[in-house]
Short mmCIF file of C-alpha atoms and ligand atoms in Angstrom, two decimals:
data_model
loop_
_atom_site.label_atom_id
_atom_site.label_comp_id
_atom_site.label_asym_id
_atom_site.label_seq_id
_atom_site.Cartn_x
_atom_site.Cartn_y
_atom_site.Cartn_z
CA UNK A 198 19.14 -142.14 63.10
CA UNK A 199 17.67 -140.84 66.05
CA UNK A 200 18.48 -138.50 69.24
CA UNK A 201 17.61 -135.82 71.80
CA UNK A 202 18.00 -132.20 70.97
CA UNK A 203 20.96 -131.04 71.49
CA UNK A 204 21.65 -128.20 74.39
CA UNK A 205 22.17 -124.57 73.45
CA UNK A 206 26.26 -125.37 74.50
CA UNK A 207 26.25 -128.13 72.46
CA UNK A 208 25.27 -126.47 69.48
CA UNK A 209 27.52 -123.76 70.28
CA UNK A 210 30.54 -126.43 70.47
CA UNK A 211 30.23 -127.60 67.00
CA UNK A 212 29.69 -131.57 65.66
CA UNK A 213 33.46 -131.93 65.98
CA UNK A 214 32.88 -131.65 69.95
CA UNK A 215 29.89 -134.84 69.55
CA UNK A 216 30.62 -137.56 71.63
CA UNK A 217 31.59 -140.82 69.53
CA UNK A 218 31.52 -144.49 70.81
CA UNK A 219 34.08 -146.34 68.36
CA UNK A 220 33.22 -149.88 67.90
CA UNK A 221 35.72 -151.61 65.57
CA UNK A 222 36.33 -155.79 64.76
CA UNK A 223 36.68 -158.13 61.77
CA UNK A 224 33.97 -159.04 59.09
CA UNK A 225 30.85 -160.67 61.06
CA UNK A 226 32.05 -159.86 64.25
CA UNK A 227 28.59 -158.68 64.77
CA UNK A 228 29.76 -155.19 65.56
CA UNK A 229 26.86 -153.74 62.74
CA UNK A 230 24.22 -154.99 65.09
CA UNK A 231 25.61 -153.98 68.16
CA UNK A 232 26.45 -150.35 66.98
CA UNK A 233 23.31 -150.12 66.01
CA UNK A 234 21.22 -151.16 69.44
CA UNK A 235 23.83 -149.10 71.44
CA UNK A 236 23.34 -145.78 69.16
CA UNK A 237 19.40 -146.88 69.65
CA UNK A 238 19.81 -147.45 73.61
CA UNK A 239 21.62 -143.73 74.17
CA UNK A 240 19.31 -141.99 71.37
CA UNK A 241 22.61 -141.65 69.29
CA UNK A 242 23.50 -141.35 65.83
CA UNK A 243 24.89 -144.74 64.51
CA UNK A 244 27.22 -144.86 61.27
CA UNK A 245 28.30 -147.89 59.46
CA UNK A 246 31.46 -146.79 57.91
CA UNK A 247 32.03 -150.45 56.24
CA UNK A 248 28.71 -149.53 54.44
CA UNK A 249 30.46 -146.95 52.58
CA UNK A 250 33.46 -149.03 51.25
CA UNK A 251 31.24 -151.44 50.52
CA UNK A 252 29.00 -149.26 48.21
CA UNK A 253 31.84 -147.38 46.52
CA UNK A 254 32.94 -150.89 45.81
CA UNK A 255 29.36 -151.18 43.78
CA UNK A 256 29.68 -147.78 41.97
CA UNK A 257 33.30 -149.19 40.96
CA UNK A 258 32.23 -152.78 39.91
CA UNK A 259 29.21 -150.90 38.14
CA UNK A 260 31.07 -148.35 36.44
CA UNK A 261 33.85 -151.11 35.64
CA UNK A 262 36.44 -149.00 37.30
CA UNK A 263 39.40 -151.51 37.76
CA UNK A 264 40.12 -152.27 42.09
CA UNK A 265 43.60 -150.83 41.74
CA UNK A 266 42.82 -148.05 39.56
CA UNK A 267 43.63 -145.16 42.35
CA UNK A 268 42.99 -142.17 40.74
CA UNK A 269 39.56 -143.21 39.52
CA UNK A 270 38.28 -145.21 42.71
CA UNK A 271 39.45 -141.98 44.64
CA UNK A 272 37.47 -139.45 42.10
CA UNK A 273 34.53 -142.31 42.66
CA UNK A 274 35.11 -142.22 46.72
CA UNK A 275 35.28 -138.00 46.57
CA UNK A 276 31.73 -137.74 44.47
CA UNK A 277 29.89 -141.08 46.10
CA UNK A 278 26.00 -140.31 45.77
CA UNK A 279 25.62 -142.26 49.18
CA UNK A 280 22.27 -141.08 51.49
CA UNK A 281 20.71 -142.50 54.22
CA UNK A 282 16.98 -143.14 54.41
CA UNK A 283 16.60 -144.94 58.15
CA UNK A 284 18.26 -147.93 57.86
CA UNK A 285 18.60 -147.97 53.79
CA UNK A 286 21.54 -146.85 51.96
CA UNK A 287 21.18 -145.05 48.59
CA UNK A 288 23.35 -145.41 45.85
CA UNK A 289 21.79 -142.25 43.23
CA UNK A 290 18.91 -142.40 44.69
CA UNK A 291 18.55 -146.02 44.48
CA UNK A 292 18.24 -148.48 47.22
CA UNK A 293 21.34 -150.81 47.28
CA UNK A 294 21.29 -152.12 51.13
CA UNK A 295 20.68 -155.26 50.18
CA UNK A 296 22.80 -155.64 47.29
CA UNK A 297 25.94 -154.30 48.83
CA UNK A 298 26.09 -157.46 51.42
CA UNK A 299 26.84 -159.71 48.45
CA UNK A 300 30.08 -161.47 49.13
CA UNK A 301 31.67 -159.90 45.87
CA UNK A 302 30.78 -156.95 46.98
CA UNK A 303 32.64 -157.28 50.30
CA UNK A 304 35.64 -158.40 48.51
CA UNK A 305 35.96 -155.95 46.73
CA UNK A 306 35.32 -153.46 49.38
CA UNK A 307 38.27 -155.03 51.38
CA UNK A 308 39.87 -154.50 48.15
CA UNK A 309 39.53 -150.99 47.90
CA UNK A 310 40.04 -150.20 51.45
CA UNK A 311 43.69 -150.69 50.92
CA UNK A 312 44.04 -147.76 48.55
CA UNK A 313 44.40 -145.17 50.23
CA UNK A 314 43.41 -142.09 48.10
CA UNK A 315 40.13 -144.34 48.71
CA UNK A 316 40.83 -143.97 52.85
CA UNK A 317 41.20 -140.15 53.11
CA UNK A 318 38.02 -139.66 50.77
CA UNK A 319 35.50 -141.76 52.98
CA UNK A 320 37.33 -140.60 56.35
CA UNK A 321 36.67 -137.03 55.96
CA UNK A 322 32.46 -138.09 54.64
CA UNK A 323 32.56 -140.51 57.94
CA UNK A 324 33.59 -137.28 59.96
CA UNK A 325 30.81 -135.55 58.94
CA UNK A 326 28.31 -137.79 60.49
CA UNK A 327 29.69 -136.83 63.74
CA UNK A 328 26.75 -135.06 65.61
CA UNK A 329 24.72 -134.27 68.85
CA UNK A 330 24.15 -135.70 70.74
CA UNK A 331 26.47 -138.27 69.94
CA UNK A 332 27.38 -141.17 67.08
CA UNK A 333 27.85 -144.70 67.47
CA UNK A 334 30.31 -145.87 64.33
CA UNK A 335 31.35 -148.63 63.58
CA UNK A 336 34.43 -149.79 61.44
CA UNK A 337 37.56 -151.08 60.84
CA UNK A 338 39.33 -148.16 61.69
CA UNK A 339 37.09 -145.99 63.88
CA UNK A 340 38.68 -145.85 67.27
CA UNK A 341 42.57 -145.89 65.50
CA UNK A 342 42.52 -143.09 62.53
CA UNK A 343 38.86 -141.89 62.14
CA UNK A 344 37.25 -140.84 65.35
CA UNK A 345 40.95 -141.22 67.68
CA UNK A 346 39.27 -139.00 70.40
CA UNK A 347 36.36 -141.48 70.63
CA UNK A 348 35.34 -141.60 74.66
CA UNK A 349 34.32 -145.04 74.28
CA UNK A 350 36.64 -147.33 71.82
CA UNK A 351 35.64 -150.91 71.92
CA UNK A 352 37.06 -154.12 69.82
CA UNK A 353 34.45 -156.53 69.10
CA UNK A 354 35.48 -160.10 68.01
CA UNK A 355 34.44 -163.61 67.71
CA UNK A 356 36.13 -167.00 66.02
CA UNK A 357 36.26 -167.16 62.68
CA UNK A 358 34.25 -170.08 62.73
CA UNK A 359 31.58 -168.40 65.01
CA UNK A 360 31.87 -165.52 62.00
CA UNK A 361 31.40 -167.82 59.33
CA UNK A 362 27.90 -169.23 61.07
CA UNK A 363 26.84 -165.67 61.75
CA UNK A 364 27.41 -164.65 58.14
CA UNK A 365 26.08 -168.13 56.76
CA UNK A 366 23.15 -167.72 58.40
CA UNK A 367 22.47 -164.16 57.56
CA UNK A 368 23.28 -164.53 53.72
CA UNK A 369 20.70 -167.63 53.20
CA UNK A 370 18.43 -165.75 55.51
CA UNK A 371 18.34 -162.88 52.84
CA UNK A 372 17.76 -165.40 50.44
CA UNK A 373 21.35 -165.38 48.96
CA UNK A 374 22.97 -168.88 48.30
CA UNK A 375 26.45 -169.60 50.24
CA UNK A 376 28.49 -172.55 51.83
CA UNK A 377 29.98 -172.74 55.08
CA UNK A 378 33.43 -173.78 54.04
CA UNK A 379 33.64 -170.74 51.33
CA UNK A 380 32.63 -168.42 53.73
CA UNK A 381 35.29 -169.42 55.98
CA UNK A 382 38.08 -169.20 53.81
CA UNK A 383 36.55 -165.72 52.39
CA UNK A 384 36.40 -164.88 56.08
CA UNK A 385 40.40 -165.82 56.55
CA UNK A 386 41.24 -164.29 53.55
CA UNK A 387 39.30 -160.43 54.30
CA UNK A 388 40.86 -161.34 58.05
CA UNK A 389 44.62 -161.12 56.83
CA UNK A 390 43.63 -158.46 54.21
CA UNK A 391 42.08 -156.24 56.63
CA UNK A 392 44.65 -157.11 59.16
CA UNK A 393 48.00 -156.36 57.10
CA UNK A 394 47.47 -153.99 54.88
CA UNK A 395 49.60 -150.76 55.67
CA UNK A 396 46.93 -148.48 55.69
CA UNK A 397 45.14 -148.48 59.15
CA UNK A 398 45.03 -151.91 59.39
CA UNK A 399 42.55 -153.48 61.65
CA UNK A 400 43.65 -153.19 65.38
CA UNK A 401 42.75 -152.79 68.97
CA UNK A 402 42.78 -149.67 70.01
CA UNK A 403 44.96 -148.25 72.93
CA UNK A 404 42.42 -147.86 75.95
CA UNK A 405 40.28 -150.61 73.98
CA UNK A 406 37.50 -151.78 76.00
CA UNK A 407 38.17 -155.78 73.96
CA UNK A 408 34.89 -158.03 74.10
CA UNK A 409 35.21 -161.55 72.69
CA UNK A 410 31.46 -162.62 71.75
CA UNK A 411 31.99 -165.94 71.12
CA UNK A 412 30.55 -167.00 74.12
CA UNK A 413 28.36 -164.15 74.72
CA UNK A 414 24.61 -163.48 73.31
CA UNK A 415 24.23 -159.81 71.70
CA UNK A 416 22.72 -158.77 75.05
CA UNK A 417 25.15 -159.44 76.63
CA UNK A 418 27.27 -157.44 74.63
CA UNK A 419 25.46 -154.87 74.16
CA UNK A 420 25.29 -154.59 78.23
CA UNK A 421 28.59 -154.53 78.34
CA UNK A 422 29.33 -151.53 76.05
CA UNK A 423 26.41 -149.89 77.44
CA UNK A 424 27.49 -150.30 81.23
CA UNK A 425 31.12 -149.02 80.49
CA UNK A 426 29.57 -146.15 78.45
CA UNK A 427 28.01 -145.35 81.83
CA UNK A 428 30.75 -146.10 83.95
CA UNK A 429 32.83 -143.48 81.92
CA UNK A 430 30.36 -140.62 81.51
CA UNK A 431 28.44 -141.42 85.40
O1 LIG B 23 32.40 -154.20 57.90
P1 LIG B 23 32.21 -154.63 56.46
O2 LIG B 23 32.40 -156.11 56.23
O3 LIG B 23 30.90 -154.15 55.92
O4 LIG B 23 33.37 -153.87 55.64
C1 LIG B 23 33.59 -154.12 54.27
C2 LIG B 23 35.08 -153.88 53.94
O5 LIG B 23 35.36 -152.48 54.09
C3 LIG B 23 36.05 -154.60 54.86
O6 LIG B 23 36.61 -155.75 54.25
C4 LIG B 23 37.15 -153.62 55.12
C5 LIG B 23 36.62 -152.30 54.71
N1 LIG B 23 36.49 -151.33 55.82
C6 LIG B 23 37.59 -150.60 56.17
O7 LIG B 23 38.67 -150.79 55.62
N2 LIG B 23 37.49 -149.63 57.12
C7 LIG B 23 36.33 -149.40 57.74
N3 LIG B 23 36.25 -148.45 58.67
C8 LIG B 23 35.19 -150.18 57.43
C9 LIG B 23 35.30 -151.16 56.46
#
């Protein structure tokens, strides 16, 4: 994470009063990346709340805590040992970026994101990465229950099948084996789970600024979020 100092007034605001760019979409929707070079652009904070799930998913697997248990995924959630370091995440101390892309891992992270014990626990650790001079998060959820004051709320999406060749690529780029049609239908599958379970299910935001990048190359995206971050603030 990076950024400015923050102003005497700013300081004297609080984190609450940060500004926050809310950048939510489906699995591979390439919103990790983007959230990332726009928090890197403006000298911002950037959080990757799906990061979270995905490691209390880890701990739970680990610890074989069953996926519906609620009481004990939510004691889990409330105690995570999650830091960190740059771009790493650490599980205890230990470094677990890699391992928490693994396409069980995900699925069980989509999993326990319906359980909502599991929600409240990582919403209020999300709000506290909310700083000066601003965060960049990205999410499921970020511009509709987590950050709902967010000055900038975008939904980034793509086909599924432009998903699945992101994702396929990335996994056997990391040295992971995969197949295109299993991604898909693991893709469709996190799609409708993410999409209807009750608990903030993935939407567009009222006021959403909606960018399909099927079509479009992450510049281009990332100008796009970047020029209506301007637009708004002058
Ligand atoms: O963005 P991702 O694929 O790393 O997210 C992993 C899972 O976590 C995803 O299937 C849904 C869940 N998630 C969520 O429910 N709310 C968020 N803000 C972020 C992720």
């Amino acid at each position: 994470m990076s950024g400015s100092a923050a102003s005497g007034q700013e300081q004297a605001n609080g984190p609450a009063a940060a500004p926050v760019i809310a950048i939510d979409g489906p699995t591979a929707s390439g919103k990790g990346e983007i959230a990332r070079r726009v928090a890197e652009r403006l000298g911002w904070h950037y959080l990757d709340s799906g990061a979270l799930y995905r490691v209390t998913a880890l701990a739970a697997l680990r610890a074989g805590i069953a996926l519906d248990d609620e009481a004990a995924l939510a004691a889990l959630a409330r105690e995570l040992p999650v830091t960190f370091e740059g771009a790493r995440i650490m599980l205890g101390g230990q470094d677990v970026s890699d391992e928490i892309r693994r396409q069980e891992v995900g699925s069980a992270a989509s999993r326990i994101a319906t359980v909502g014990a599991v929600r409240t626990a990582l919403g209020a650790l999300q709000r506290g990465f909310r700083r000066w001079p601003g965060l960049v998060a990205d999410g499921r959820d970020m511009a509709t229950v987590v950050f709902p004051d967010a000055g900038l709320k975008v939904f980034l999406t793509a086909s599924v099948e432009c998903r699945a060749q992101r994702r396929y690529k990335q996994l056997i780029e990391k040295g992971f084996s995969a197949t295109l049609p299993a991604l898909l239908q693991e893709l469709c599958e996190r799609d409708a789970r993410d999409s209807n379970r009750s608990l903030a299910p993935l939407r567009s935001a009222q006021g959403a600024l909606v960018v399909d990048s099927t079509q479009m190359t992450i510049e281009e995206v990332l100008a796009s979020i970047v020029q209506e971050h301007h637009r708004r603030n002058g």
